[in-house]
Tab-separated table of C-alpha atoms in Angstrom:
chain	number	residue	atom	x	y	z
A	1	UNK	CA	28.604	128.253	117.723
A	2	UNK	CA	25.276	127.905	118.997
A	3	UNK	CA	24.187	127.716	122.547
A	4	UNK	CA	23.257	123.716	122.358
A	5	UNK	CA	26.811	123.302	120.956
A	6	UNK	CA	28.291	125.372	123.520
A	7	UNK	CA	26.373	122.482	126.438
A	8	UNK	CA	27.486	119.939	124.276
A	9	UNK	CA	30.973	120.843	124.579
A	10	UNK	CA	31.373	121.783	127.809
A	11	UNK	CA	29.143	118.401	129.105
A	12	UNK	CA	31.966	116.707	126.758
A	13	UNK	CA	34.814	118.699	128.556
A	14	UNK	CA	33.201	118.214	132.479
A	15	UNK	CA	32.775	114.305	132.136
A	16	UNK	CA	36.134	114.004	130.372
A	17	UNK	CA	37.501	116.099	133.854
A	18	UNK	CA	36.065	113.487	136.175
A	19	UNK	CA	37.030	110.315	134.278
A	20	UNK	CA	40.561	111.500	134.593
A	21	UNK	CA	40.433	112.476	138.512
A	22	UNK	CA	38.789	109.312	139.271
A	23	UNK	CA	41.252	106.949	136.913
A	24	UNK	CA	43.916	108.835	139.318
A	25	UNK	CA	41.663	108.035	141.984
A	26	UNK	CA	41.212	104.683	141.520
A	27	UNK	CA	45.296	104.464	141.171
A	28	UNK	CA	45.853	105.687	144.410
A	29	UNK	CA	43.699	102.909	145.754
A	30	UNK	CA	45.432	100.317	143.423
A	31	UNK	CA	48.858	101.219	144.754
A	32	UNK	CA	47.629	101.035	148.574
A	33	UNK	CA	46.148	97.129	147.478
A	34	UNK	CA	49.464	96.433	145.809
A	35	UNK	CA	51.186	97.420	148.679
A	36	UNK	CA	49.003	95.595	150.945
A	37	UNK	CA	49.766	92.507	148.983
A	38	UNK	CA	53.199	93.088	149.335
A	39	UNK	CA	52.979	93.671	152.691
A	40	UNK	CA	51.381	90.416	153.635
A	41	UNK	CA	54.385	88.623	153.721
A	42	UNK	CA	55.856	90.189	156.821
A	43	UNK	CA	56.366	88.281	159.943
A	44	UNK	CA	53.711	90.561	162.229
A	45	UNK	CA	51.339	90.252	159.317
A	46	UNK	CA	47.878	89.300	161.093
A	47	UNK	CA	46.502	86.419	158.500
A	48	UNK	CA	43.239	85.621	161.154
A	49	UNK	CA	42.210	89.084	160.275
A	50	UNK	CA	38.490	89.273	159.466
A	51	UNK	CA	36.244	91.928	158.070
A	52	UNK	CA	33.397	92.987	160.394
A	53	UNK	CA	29.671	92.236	158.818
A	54	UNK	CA	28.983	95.754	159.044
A	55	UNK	CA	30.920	96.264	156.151
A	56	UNK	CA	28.795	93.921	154.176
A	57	UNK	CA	25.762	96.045	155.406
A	58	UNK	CA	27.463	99.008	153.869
A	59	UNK	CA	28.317	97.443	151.098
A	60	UNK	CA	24.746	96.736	150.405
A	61	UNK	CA	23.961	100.396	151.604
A	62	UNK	CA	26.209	101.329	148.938
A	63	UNK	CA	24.903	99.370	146.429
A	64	UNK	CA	21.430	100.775	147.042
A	65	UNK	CA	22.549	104.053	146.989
A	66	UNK	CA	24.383	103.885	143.225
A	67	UNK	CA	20.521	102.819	142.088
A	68	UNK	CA	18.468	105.248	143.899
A	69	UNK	CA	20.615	107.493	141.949
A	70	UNK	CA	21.034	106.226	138.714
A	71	UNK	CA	16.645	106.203	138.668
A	72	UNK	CA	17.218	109.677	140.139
A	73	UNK	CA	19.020	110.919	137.037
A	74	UNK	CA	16.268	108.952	134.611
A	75	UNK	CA	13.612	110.593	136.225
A	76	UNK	CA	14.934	113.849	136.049
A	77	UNK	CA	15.589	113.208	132.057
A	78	UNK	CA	11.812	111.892	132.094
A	79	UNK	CA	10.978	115.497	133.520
A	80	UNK	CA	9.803	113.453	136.901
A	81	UNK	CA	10.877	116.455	139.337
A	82	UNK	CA	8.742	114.795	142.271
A	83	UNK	CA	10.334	111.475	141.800
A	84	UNK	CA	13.836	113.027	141.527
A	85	UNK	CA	13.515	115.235	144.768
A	86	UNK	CA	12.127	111.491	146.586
A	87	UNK	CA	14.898	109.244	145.070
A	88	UNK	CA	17.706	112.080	145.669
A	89	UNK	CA	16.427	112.455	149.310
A	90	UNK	CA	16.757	108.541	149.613
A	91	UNK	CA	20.558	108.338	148.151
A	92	UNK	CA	21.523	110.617	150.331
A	93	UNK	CA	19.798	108.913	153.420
A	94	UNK	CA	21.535	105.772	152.251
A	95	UNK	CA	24.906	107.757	151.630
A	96	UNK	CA	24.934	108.692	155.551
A	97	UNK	CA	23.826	105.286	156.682
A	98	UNK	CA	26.722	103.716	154.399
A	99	UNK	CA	29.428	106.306	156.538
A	100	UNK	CA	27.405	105.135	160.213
A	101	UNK	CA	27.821	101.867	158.619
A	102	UNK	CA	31.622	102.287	158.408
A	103	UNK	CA	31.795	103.616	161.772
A	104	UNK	CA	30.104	100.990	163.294
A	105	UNK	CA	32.425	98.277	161.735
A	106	UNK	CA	35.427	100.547	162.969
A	107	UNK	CA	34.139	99.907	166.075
A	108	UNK	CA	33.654	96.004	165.562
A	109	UNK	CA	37.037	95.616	164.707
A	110	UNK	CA	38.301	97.464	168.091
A	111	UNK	CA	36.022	96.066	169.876
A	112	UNK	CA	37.846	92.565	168.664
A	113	UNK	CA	41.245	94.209	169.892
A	114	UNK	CA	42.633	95.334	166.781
A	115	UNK	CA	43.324	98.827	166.594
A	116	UNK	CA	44.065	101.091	163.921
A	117	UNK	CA	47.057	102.895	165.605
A	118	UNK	CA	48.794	103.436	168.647
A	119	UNK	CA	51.260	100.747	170.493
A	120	UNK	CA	48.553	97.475	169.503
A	121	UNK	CA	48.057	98.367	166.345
A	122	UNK	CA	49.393	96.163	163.755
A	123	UNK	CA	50.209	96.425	160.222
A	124	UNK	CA	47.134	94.780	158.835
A	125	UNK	CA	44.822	97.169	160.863
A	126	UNK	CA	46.751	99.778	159.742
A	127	UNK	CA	46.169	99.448	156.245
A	128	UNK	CA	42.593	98.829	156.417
A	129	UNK	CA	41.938	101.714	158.402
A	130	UNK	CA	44.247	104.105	155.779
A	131	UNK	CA	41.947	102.539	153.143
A	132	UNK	CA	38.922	103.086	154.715
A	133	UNK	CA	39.604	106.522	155.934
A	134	UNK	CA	40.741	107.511	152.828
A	135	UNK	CA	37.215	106.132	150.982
A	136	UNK	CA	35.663	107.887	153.221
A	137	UNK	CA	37.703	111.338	152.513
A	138	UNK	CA	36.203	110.337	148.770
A	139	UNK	CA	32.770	109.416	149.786
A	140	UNK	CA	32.158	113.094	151.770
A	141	UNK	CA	32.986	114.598	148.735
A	142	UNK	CA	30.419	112.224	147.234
A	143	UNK	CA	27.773	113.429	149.637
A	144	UNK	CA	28.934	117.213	149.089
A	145	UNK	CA	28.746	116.644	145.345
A	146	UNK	CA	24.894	115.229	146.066
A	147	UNK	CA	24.316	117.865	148.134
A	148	UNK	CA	25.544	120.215	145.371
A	149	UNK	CA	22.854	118.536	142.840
A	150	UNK	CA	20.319	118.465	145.282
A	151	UNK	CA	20.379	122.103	146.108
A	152	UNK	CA	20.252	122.496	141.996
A	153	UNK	CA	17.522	120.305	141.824
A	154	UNK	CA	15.504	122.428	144.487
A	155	UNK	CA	16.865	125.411	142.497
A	156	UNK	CA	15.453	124.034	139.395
A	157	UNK	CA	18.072	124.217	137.485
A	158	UNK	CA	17.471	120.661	135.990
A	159	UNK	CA	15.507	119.513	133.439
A	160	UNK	CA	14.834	116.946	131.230
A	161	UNK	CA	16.755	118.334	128.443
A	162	UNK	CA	19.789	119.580	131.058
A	163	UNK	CA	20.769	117.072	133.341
A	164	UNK	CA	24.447	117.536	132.937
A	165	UNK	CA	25.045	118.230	136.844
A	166	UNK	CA	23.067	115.284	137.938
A	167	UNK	CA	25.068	113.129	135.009
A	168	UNK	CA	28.521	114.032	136.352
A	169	UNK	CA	27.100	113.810	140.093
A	170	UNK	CA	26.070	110.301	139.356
A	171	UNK	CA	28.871	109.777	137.510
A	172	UNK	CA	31.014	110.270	140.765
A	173	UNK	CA	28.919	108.424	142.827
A	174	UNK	CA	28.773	105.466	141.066
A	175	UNK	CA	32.429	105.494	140.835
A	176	UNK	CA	32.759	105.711	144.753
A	177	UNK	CA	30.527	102.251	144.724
A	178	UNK	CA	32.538	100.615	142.380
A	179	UNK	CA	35.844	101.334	143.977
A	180	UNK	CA	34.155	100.810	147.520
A	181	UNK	CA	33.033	97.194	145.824
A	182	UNK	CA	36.703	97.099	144.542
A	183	UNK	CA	37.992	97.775	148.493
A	184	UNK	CA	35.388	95.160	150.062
A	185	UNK	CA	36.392	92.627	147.654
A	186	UNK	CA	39.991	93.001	148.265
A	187	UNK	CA	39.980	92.762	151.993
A	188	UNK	CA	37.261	90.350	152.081
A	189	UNK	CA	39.020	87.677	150.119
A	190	UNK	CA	42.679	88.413	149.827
């Protein structure tokens, strides 16, 4: 087996390893929404409940964040080192506003008077903050995992004929957008 085999394979092996953690990711979240659901119909259920606009804002963030990446990776397979150090450097800028962002909506909702635990906390806020936190949990990984690919970037182990580390980096970050899309959606409109 030659040594371009060998890459193949093992790129094959590494992206089939994250699909499966993040399909088990993404049914973690799926039960916590189906539970939610269920859990709607309870008497203390808060149905006035509304989302704080700083979510949108880091929802857009996020958004942002999945493209600066995604041209990150192209560059780097166009063998555009300068314009992958810039747009790496700018998804991870946008990674930390989208977890300020979060924080700042956390506070919005408090600042209504719903908390997230304690003797006023409800059910509802509950949830949302389990969610959230838990995204979150997923998201600093994210930002490690960046981190990770950004330290092999300035390491130069990345070109544009090996790119698997930015690939499965991008991979994971795009998945954290689409599940945080998943999460927005949900609460925003159920």
């Amino acid at each position: 087996m030659s040594l371009e085999e060998h890459n193949e394979r093992k790129g094959r092996s590494s992206k089939m390893l994250l699909w499966f953690a993040m399909v088990s990711m993404f049914m973690m979240f799926a039960g916590l929404t189906s539970a939610y659901v269920v859990s709607t119909s309870r008497p203390d259920w808060l149905n006035e409940f509304v989302l704080p606009n700083a979510f949108i804002i880091s929802t857009i963030v996020m958004l942002l964040s999945s493209l600066t990446f995604h041209m990150a990776k192209n560059a780097m397979k166009k063998g555009n080192r300068s314009a992958t150090t810039t747009l790496l450097l700018v998804t991870l800028g946008l990674g930390v506003t989208f977890v300020i962002a979060q924080f700042y909506g956390f506070s919005q909702v408090v600042a209504s008077g719903y908390y997230f635990t304690g003797a006023e906390s409800t059910v509802t806020t509950s949830f949302l903050y389990i969610v959230a936190v838990l995204h979150l949990a997923h998201l600093f990984a994210g930002i490690i995992v960046l981190l990770v690919v950004i330290y092999n970037h300035f390491k130069q182990k990345y070109n544009s004929s090996q790119t698997l580390g930015i690939e499965l980096g991008a991979m994971f970050w795009h998945f954290l957008d689409i599940l945080w899309v998943y999460l927005f959606l949900f609460f925003y409109f159920y």
